[in-house]
Structure formats: C-alpha cells, structure tokens
GROMACS .gro file of C-alpha atoms in nm:
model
  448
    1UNK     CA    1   0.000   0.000   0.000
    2UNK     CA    2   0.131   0.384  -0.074
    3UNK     CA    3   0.214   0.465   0.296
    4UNK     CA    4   0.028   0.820   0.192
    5UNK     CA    5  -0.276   0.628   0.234
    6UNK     CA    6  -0.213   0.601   0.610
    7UNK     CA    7  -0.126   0.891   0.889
    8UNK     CA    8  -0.080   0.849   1.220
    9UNK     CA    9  -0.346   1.039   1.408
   10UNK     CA   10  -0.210   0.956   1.801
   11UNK     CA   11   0.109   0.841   1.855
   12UNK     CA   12   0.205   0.536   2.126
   13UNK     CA   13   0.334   0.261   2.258
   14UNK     CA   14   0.324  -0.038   2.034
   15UNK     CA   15   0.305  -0.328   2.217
   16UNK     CA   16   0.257  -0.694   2.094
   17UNK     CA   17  -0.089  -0.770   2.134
   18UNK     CA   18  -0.402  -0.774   1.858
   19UNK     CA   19  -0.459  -0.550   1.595
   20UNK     CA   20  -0.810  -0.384   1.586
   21UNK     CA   21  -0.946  -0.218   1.272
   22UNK     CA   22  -1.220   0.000   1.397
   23UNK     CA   23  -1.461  -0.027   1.063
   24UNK     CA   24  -1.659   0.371   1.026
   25UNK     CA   25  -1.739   0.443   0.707
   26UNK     CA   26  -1.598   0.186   0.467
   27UNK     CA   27  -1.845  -0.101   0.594
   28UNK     CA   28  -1.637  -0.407   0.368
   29UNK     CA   29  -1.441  -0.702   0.381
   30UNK     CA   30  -1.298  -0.669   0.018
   31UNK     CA   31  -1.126  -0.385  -0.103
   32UNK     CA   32  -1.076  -0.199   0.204
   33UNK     CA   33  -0.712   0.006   0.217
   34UNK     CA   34  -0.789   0.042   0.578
   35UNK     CA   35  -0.860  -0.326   0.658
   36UNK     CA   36  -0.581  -0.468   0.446
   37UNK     CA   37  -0.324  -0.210   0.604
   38UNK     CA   38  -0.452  -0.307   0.975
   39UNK     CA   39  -0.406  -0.716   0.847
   40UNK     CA   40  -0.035  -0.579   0.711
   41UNK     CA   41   0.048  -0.467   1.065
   42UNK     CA   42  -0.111  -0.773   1.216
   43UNK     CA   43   0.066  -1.017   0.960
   44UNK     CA   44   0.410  -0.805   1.110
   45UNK     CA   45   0.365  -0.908   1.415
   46UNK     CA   46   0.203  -1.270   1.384
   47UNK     CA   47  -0.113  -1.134   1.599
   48UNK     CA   48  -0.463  -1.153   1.568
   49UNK     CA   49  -0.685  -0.980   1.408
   50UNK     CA   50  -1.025  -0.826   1.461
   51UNK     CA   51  -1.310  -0.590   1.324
   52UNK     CA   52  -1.528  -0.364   1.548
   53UNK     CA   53  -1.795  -0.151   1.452
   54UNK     CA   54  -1.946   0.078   1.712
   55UNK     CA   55  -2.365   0.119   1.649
   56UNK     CA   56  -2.449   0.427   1.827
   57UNK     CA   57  -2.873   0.482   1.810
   58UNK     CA   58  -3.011   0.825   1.716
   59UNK     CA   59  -2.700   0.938   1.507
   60UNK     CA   60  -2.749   1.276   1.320
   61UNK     CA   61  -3.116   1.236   1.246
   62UNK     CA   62  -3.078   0.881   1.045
   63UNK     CA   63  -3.412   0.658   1.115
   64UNK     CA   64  -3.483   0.304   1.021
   65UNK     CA   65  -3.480   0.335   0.679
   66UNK     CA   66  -3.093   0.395   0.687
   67UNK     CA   67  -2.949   0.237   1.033
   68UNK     CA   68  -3.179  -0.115   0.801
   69UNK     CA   69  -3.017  -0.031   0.522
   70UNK     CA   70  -2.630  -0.047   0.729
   71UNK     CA   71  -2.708  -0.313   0.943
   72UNK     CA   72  -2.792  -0.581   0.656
   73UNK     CA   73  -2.520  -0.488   0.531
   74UNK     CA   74  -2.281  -0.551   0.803
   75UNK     CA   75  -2.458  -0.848   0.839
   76UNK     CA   76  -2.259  -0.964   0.470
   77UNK     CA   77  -1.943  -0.805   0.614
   78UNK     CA   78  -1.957  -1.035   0.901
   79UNK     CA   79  -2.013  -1.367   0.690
   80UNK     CA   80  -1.744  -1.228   0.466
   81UNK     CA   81  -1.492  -1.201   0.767
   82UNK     CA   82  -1.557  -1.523   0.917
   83UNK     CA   83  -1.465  -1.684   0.629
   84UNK     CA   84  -1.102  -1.486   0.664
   85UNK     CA   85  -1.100  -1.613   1.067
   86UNK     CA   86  -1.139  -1.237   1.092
   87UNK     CA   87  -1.387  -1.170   1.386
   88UNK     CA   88  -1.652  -0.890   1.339
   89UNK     CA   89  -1.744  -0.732   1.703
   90UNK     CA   90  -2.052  -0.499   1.711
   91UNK     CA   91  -2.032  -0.293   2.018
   92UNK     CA   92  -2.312  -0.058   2.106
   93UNK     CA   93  -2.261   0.263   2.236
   94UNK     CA   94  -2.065   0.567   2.202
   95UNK     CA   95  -1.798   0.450   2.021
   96UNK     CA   96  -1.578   0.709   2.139
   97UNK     CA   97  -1.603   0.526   2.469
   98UNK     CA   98  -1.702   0.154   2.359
   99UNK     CA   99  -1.391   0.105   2.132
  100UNK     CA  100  -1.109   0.223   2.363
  101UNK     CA  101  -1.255   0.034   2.653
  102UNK     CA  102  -1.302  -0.291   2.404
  103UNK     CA  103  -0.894  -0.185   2.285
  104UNK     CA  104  -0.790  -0.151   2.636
  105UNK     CA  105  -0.977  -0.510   2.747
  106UNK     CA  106  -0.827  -0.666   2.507
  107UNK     CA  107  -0.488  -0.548   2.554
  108UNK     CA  108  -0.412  -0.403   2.145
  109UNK     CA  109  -0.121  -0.298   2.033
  110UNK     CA  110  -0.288  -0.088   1.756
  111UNK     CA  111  -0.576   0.067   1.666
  112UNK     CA  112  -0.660   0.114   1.283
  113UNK     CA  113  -0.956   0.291   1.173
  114UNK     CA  114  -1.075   0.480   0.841
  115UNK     CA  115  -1.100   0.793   0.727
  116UNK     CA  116  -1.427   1.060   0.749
  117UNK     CA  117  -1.359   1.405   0.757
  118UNK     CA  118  -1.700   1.477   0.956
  119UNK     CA  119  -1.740   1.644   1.248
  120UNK     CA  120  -1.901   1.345   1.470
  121UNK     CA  121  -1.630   1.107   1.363
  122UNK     CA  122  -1.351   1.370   1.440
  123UNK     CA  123  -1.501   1.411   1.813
  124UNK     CA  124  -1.504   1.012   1.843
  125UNK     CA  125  -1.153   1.002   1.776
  126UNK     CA  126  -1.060   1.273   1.982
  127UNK     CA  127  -1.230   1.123   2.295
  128UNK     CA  128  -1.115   0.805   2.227
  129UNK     CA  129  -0.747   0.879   2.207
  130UNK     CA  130  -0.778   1.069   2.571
  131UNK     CA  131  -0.805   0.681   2.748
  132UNK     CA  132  -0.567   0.519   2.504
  133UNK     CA  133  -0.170   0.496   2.503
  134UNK     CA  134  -0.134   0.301   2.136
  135UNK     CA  135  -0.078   0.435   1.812
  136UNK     CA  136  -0.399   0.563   1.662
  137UNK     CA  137  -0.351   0.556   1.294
  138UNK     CA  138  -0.593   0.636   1.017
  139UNK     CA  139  -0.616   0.485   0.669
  140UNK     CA  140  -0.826   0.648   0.397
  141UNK     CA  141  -1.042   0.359   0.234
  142UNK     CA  142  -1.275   0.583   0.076
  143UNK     CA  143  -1.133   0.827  -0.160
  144UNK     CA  144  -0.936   0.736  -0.454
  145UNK     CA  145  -0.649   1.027  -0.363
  146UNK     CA  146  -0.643   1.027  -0.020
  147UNK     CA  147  -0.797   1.388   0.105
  148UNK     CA  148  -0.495   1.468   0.276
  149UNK     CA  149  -0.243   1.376  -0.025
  150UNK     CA  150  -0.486   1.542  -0.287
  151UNK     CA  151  -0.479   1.898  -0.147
  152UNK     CA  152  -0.350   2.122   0.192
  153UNK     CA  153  -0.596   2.331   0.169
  154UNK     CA  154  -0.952   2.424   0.104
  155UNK     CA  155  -1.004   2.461  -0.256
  156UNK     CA  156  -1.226   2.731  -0.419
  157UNK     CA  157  -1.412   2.485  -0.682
  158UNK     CA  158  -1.362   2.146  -0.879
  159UNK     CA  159  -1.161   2.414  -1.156
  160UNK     CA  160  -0.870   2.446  -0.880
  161UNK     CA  161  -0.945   2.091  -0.757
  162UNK     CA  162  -0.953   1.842  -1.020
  163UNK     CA  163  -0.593   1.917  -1.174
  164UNK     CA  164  -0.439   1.836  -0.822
  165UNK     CA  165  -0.654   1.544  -0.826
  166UNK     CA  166  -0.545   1.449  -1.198
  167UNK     CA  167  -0.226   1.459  -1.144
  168UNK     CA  168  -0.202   1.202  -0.843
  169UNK     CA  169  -0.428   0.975  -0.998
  170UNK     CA  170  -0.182   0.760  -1.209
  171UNK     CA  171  -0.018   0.698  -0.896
  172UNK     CA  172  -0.310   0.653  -0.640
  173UNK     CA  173  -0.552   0.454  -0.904
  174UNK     CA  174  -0.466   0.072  -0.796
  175UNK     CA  175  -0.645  -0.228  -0.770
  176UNK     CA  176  -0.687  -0.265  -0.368
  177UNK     CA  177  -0.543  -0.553  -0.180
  178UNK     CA  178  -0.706  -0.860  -0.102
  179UNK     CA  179  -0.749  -0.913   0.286
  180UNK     CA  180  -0.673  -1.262   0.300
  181UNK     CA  181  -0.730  -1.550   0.547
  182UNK     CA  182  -0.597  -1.452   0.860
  183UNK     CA  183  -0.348  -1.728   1.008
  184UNK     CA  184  -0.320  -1.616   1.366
  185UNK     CA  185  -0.706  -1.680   1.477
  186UNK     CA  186  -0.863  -1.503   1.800
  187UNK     CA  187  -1.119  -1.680   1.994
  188UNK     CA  188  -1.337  -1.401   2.044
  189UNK     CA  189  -1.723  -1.387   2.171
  190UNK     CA  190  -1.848  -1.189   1.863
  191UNK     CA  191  -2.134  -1.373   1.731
  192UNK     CA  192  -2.448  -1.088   1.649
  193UNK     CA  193  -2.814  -1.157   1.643
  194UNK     CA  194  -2.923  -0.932   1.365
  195UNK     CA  195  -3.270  -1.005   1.406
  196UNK     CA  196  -3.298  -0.906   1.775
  197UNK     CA  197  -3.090  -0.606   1.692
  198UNK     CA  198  -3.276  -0.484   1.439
  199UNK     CA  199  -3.624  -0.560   1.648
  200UNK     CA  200  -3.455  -0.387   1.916
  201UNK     CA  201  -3.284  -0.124   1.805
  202UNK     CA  202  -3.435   0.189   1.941
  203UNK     CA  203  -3.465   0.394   1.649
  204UNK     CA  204  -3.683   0.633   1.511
  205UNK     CA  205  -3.945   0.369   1.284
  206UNK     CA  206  -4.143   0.638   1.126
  207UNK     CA  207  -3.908   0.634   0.788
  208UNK     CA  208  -3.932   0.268   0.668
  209UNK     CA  209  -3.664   0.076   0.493
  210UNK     CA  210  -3.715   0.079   0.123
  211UNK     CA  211  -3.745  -0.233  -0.104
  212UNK     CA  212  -3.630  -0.131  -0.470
  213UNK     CA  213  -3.262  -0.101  -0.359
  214UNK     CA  214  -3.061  -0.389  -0.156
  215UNK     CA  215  -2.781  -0.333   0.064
  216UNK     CA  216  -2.443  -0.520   0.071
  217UNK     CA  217  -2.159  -0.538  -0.149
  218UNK     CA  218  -2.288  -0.816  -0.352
  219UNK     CA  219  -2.603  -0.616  -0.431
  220UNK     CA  220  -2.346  -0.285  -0.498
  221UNK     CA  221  -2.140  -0.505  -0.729
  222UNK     CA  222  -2.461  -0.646  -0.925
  223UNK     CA  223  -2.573  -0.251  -0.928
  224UNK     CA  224  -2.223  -0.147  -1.079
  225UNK     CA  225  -2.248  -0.417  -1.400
  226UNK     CA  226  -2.600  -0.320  -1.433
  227UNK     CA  227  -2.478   0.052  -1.444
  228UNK     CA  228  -2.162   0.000  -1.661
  229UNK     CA  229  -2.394  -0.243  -1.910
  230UNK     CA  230  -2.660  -0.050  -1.967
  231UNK     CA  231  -2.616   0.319  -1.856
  232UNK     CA  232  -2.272   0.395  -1.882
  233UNK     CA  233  -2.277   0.486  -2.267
  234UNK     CA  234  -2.586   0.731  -2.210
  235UNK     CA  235  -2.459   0.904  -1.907
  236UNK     CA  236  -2.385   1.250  -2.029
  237UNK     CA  237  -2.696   1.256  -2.201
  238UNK     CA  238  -2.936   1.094  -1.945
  239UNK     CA  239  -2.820   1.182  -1.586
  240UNK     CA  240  -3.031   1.514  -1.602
  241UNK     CA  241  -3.317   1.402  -1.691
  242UNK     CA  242  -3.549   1.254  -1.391
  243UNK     CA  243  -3.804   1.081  -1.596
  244UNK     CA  244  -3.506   0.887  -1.764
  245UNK     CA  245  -3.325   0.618  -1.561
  246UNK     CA  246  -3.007   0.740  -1.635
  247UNK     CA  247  -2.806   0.771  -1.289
  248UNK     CA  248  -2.578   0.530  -1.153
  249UNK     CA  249  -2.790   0.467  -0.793
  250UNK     CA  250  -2.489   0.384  -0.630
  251UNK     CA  251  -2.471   0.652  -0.386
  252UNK     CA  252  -2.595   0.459  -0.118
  253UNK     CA  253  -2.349   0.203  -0.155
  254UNK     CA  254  -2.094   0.406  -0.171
  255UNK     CA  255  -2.214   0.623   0.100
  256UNK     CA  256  -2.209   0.329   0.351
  257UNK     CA  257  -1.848   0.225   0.204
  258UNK     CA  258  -2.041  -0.137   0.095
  259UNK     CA  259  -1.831  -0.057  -0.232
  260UNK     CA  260  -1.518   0.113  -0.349
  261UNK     CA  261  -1.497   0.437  -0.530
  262UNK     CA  262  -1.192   0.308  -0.657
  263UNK     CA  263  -1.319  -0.052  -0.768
  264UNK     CA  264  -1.596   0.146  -0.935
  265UNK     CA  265  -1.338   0.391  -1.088
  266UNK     CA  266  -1.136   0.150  -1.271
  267UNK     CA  267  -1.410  -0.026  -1.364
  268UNK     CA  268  -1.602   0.273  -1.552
  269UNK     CA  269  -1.240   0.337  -1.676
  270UNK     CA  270  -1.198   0.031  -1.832
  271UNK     CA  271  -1.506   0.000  -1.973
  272UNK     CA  272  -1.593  -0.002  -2.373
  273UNK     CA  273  -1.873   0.325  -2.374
  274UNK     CA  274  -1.908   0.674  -2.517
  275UNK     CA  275  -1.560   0.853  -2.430
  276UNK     CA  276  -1.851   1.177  -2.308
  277UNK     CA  277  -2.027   0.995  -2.119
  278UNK     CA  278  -1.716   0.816  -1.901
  279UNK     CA  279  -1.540   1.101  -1.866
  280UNK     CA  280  -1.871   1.290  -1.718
  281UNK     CA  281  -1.936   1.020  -1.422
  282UNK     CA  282  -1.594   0.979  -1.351
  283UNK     CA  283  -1.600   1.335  -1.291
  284UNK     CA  284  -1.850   1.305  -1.080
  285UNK     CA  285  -1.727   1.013  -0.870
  286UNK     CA  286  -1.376   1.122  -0.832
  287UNK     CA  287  -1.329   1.461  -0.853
  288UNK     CA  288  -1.678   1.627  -0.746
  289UNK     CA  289  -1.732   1.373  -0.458
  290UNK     CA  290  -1.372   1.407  -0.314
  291UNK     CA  291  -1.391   1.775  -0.356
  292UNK     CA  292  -1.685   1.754  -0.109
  293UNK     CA  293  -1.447   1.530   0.153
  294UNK     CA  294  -1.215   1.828   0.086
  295UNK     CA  295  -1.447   2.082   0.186
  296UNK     CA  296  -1.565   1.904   0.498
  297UNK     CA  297  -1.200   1.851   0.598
  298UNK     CA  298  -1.095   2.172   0.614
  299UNK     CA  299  -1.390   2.369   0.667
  300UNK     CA  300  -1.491   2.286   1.023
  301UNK     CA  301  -1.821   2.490   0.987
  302UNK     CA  302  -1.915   2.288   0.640
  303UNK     CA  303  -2.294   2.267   0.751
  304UNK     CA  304  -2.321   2.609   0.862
  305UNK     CA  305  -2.372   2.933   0.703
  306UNK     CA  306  -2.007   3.107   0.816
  307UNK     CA  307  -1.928   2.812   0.544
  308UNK     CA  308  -2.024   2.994   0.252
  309UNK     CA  309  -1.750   3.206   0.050
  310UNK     CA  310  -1.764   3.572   0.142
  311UNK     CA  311  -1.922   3.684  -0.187
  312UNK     CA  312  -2.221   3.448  -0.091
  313UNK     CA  313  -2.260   3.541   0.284
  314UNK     CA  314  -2.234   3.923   0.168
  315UNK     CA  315  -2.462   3.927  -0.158
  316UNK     CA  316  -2.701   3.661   0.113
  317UNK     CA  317  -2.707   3.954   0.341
  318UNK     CA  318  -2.827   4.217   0.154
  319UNK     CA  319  -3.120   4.057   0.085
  320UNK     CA  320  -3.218   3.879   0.422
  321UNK     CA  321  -3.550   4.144   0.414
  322UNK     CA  322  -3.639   4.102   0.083
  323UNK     CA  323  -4.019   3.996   0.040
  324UNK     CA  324  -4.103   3.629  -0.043
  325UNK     CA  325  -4.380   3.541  -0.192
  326UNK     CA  326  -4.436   3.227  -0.001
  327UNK     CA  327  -4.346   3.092   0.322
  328UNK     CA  328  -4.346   2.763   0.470
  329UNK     CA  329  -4.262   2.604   0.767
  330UNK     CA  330  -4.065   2.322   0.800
  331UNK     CA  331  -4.381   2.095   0.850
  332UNK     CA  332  -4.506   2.233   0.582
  333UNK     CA  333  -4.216   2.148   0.391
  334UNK     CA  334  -4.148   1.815   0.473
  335UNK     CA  335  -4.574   1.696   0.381
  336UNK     CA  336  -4.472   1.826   0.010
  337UNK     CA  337  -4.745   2.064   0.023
  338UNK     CA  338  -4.588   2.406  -0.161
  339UNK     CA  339  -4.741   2.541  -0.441
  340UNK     CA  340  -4.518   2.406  -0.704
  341UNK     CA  341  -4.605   2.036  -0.789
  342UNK     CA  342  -4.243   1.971  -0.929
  343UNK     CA  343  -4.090   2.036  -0.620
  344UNK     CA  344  -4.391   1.793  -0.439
  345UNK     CA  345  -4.299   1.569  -0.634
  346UNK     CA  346  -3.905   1.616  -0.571
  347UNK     CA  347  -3.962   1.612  -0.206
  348UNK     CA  348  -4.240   1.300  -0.264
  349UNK     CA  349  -3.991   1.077  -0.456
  350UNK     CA  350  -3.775   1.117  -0.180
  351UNK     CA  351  -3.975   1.038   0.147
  352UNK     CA  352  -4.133   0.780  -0.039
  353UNK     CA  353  -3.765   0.602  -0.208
  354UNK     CA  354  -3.514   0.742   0.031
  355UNK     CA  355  -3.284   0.888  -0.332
  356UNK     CA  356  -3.443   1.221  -0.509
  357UNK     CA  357  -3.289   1.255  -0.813
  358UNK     CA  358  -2.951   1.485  -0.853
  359UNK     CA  359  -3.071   1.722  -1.068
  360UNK     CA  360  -3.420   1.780  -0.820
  361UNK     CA  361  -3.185   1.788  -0.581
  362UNK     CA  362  -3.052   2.125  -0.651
  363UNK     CA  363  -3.373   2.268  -0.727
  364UNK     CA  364  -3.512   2.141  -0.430
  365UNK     CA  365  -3.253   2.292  -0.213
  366UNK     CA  366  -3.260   2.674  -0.381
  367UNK     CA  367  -3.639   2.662  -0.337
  368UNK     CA  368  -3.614   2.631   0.014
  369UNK     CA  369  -3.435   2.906   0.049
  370UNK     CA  370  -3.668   3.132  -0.170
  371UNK     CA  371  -3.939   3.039   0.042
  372UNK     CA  372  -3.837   3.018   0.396
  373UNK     CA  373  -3.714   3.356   0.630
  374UNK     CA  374  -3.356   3.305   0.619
  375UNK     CA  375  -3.073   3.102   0.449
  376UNK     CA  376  -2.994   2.969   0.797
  377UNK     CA  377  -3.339   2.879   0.791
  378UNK     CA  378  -3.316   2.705   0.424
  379UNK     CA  379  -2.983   2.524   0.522
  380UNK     CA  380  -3.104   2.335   0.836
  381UNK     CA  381  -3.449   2.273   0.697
  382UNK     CA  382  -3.261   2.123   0.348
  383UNK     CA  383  -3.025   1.945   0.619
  384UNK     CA  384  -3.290   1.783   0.841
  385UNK     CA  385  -3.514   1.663   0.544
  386UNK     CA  386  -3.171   1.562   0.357
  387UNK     CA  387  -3.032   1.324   0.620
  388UNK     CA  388  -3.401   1.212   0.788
  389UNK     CA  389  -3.506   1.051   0.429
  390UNK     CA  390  -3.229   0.992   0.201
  391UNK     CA  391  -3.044   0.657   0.218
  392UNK     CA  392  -2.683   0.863   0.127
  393UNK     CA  393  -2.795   1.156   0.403
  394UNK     CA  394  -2.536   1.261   0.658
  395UNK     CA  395  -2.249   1.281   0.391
  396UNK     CA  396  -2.008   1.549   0.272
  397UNK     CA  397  -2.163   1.544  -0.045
  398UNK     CA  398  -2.544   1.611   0.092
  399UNK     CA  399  -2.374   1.883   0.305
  400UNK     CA  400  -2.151   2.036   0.002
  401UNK     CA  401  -2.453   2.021  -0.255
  402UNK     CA  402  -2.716   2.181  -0.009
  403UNK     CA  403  -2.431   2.473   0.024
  404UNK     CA  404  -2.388   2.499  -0.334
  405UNK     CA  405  -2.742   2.558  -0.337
  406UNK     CA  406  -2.781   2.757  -0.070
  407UNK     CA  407  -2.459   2.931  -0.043
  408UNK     CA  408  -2.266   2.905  -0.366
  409UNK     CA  409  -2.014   2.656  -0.242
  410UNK     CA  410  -1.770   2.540  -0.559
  411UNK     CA  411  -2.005   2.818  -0.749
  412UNK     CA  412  -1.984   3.124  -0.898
  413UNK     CA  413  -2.150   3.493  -0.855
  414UNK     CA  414  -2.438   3.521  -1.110
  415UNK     CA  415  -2.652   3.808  -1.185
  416UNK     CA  416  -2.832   3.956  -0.911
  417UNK     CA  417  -3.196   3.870  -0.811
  418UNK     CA  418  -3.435   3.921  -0.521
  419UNK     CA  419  -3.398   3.669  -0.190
  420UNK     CA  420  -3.117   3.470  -0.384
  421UNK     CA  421  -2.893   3.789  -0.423
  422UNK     CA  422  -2.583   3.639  -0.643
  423UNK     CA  423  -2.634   3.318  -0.612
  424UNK     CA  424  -2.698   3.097  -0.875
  425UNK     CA  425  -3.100   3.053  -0.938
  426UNK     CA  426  -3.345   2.780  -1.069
  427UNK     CA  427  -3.687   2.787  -1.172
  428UNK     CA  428  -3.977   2.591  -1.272
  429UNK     CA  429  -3.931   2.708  -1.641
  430UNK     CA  430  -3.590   2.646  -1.636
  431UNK     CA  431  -3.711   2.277  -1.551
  432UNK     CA  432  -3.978   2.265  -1.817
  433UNK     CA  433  -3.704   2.344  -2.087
  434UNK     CA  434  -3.496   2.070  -1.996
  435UNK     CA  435  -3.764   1.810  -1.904
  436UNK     CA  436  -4.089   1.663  -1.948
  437UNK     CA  437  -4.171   1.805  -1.565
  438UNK     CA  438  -4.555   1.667  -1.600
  439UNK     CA  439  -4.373   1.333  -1.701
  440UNK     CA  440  -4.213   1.313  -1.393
  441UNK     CA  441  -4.474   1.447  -1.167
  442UNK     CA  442  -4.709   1.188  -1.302
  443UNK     CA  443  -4.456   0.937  -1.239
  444UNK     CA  444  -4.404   1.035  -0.877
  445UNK     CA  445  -4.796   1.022  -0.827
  446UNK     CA  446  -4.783   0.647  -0.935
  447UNK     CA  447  -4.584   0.574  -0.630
  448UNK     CA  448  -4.887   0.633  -0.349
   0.00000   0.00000   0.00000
C-alpha cells in the first residue's frame, strides 16, 4: 500500500498484542485500504486480528430506513470475515467510549480505523485517544487520492481541484489488496443476532426501509455491472433528466463504504462506452465527490452558514429582508405541500424512495431558500429533510450540494436577483425546458 494512504493520528506505545481495525465508514471485507493495512500490521507481528464496529442509536437524524439499510449490510461483512477467521465485534454505544474500553480489554497494540472528515467522527476520535496509550492511525479507504495527499488546503471549486486530483491519480488509481485469510485466529465472543438487533434497536421507525434497492456489497457489485452495461454509454446525455433512468444509484453504496470508489473507478475506466459519457461520471465520482471530503476537511463549519465564501454570505445579506412570496414552515415542507407540484414531487420521490434525483436535488434545495425567512433557515431545513429521508444523508456530499445551493459553495456569482442575491437561481421554467416536468410528476404520483 502507498504509505500516503495512512497517517498516524495519536502516537504510542506499540506493544505486541491484537490489531483492531475499527470499521466507520468503509463497511467491507474486500477492497478496504484500511482493513488490508490493519491485516499488514497484524501479519508483522504474527497477531490476531479483529473488526469492530461501534452502532451508536439516534446518530445525526438517520431513522430506520438507513441504520436497516447499514445493518444488513454488516450483516454480509460479518459472513465475509468469518470466512477470513477475521472476527466482526458490534459494540453498542458511544464508540468514542465503547472502542477504547473494548482496545484496552483486550490489551491491542494498535488501533486502525478509516478515514471521514465529519465532524461526529472527528469528536469520536478525539475522545477516544484521551483513554488510550497506542498508536492511533488512520487509513483512507474511501477516496481514490487520499484527502490529505490530494490537497492542503480548502479549494475554491472542482476548476482548482480536479488538476491536483489528476495529477495524483496515475499513482493513487490501484487495484486494492485482497485481505486474505488470517493465520493467527482469536477466539473471540463476537457472534451478532441481527434479528434481535434490528427488532430492538431503538430507532426512530417512522421512515421505513425501502425495497427497490438492496444493501451489501454483492447487491453494490450487481448494481455497478447493471450501471456499466446498460447506462454507462448514455450518461452524459441521461443523468439530467429525472423521468429517464439514467443515474448510476450507487450513492448509497458508496455512502455506507459497501463498495469502493476506486473498484468502481477503474471499472467505468476500463469500460468499452461513449468517451462523453465516461469522462462525465468519472468526474462526478472522483473529482466532485472528493472535492466535497475536501471541503468538509478543512472547513470545520461545512454545515453552517459562516461556510459559505464571502461573496455568498455578503450578496445573502443584503437581501435577508427582501419579500417572499411564499413561506413555509418546515412541517409544511417536509408533507410536500408548496405550491409548485415539481418540487412535491421532488420532495415526494424522496420520502417515499429514500434517493431524489440529482438534478431535483438542486432545485429542491434553492427553493427552500426562496421560500423560507432566512438562508440559515433554508440550510437546516434542506439538512434535516436531507439526512431524515435519504439513504446517502449525513455525507459530505449532501452537506456540500445543499451549500452549493444555498450558499454558492464550488459556485460562482451570477446576476443579481431578489432573496437569492448572487447566487446561482433555478426555476420551474428552467425545468420545463430541460424536461418533461408533468412526465415526472405523473410518475411520482404512481408511487402512493
């Protein structure tokens, strides 16, 4: 592995028992940077080997519909592991508490987790390494140039971003290790009823799981042929348009870490389909996505409005009084009853499927703000309803395309307009000239 991949986030004392991978975001047992490095350090020093995964309940406003969605498919992780004579442990609790008291039980000699650069995961490390004396090291399994490696520094937009990006990728853009059978076994208690969990979880049940999508990575690996054989040649033409089925739906999967973006990366790359239409989802799943990691890394305030570039904040501020036509309250907001049927329908699709589609997305987002008493206002309302329904919610890319919306994040300064000030604007005609809106609409009606 490129030791660029790893950094040590606590230094320590290494000492000679087993290795623990504490398993965050990438939730896999194949193609995992930050598994396979903590089996390379546990292959070192002929000691076992295991996998913990902290579940903490009512995490960032997630409900059923996505702790279901996770937990089947840490279910496959764990059968996958076994087979290695990797244990998985599923500890329950803060896991800024529950995985240095499991490391310090256990007597580990290090702790190996992956990479997020959100908040929440930040403040579990930091607690954790207070009660710990071992190295703390951190592997990042989930972008394709690790966020550290592919820029020091905040970048302005995917213009200033994706040459940095393009530059490392001939080096970064490998086929992952396999995590292999692990010869030194550990006898450990980690059986998990997944039934009784999920019947027990305590959980907010309101927002059901969803049926038309299947978690794991075999179900993300059957989504990415499907994708490759049948989409990838109309991407560019087809991934705007929401009454085509044009988009990749692996977001989810990829949100959870139940695939790689790099498996997926050098598949698309590989693959015999329109040069356009390649080059436009690759920039979407390299460079756009990772810019997002990159602007939740080193913007600690990413879901705030103190976020925003200074041209937004200022041009946002001069027109915090201007009249809007409508109101609504969040309530309001989240039943889908507005006075524009497109963006029902937007908001419908995605209480009712957990994935609104990207383009909606962004029009669903600015409308909020048009219509609510403050961009503060818009940007937790877009937040809540973002994360609450959406299977890929709680992300850096949610976060970094409701503050494009919102606050011209990676944008531009456009021309001046009531409410929206400088930032850039969408409308229903603007819709209606790029798609069949009623199409859609009538489609979204079907699902009731």
């Amino acid at each position: 592995m490129i030791p660029e991949r790893a950094r040590i986030w606590k230094e320590g004392r290494e000492g000679k028992g087993p290795v623990i991978y504490w398993m965050t975001r990438d939730q896999r047992a194949e193609e995992n940077w930050a598994l396979a490095f903590a089996q390379e350090l546990a292959l070192e020093r002929r000691a076992p080997l295991a996998v913990v995964f902290a579940l903490k309940e009512e995490f960032l406003g997630a409900a059923m519909r996505q702790y279901g969605f996770m937990l089947r498919g840490l279910e496959e992780v764990e059968r996958t592991l076994r087979d290695k004579e990797i244990p998985f442990v599923l500890l329950q609790g803060d896991p800024g508490e529950t995985v240095p008291d499991f490391v310090r039980e256990h007597s580990a000699s290090a702790l190996v987790t992956d990479f997020s650069p959100l908040a929440t995961k930040r403040a579990w490390m930091e607690k954790a390494e207070e009660g710990l004396d071992l190295p703390l090291r951190e592997v990042d399994a989930h972008n394709v140039v690790p966020c550290w490696v592919a820029s020091p520094k905040q970048e302005y937009a995917a213009r200033t971003f994706r040459p940095k990006v393009r530059r490392l990728l001939p080096i970064f853009c490998e086929d992952p290790p396999a995590v292999q059978v692990h010869p030194h076994p550990w006898d450990l208690d980690a059986g998990v009823s997944w039934d009784r969990l999920r019947r027990d979880l305590r959980v907010d049940r309101s927002v059901p799981e969803v049926e038309w999508i299947k978690p794991g990575a075999a179900a993300a690996r059957r989504a990415l042929r499907r994708f490759l054989g049948e989409k990838l040649s109309r991407y560019d033409g087809d991934r705007n348009d929401p009454t085509l089925d044009g988009q990749s739906n692996l977001s989810p999967y990829l949100h959870f870490g139940q695939i790689s973006a790099q498996r997926v990366a050098l598949e698309a790359a590989k693959w015999e389909a329109d040069p356009r239409s390649k080059a436009a989802f690759l920039e979407e799943l390299v460079v756009r996505r990772e810019l997002s990691d990159n602007f939740c890394f080193y913007n600690r305030g990413y879901d705030t409005f103190d976020a925003f570039p200074a041209w937004a904040r200022k041009t946002l501020d001069e027109h915090r009084n201007d009249p809007r036509e409508y109101l609504y309250d969040q309530e309001e907001l989240e039943g889908a009853k507005t006075h524009d049927p497109l963006w029902n329908a937007a908001q419908r699709e995605m209480v009712v499927r957990g994935k609104m589609h990207g383009y909606l997305r962004m029009y669903w987002a600015k409308k909020i703000l048009e219509w609510t008493d403050s961009p503060e206002e818009a940007l937790k309302i877009a937040i809540y309803l973002n994360d609450r329904y959406e299977l890929d919610g709680r992300d850096p890319s949610g976060y970094v395309g409701i503050a494009w919306s919102i606050g011209g994040v990676h944008d531009r300064a456009w021309k001046e307009r009531e409410i929206f000030g400088k930032v850039r604007y969408m409308s229903l005609r603007g819709a209606r000239s790029k798609f069949d809106v009623g199409s859609y609409i009538e489609r979204i009606e079907s699902l009731d």
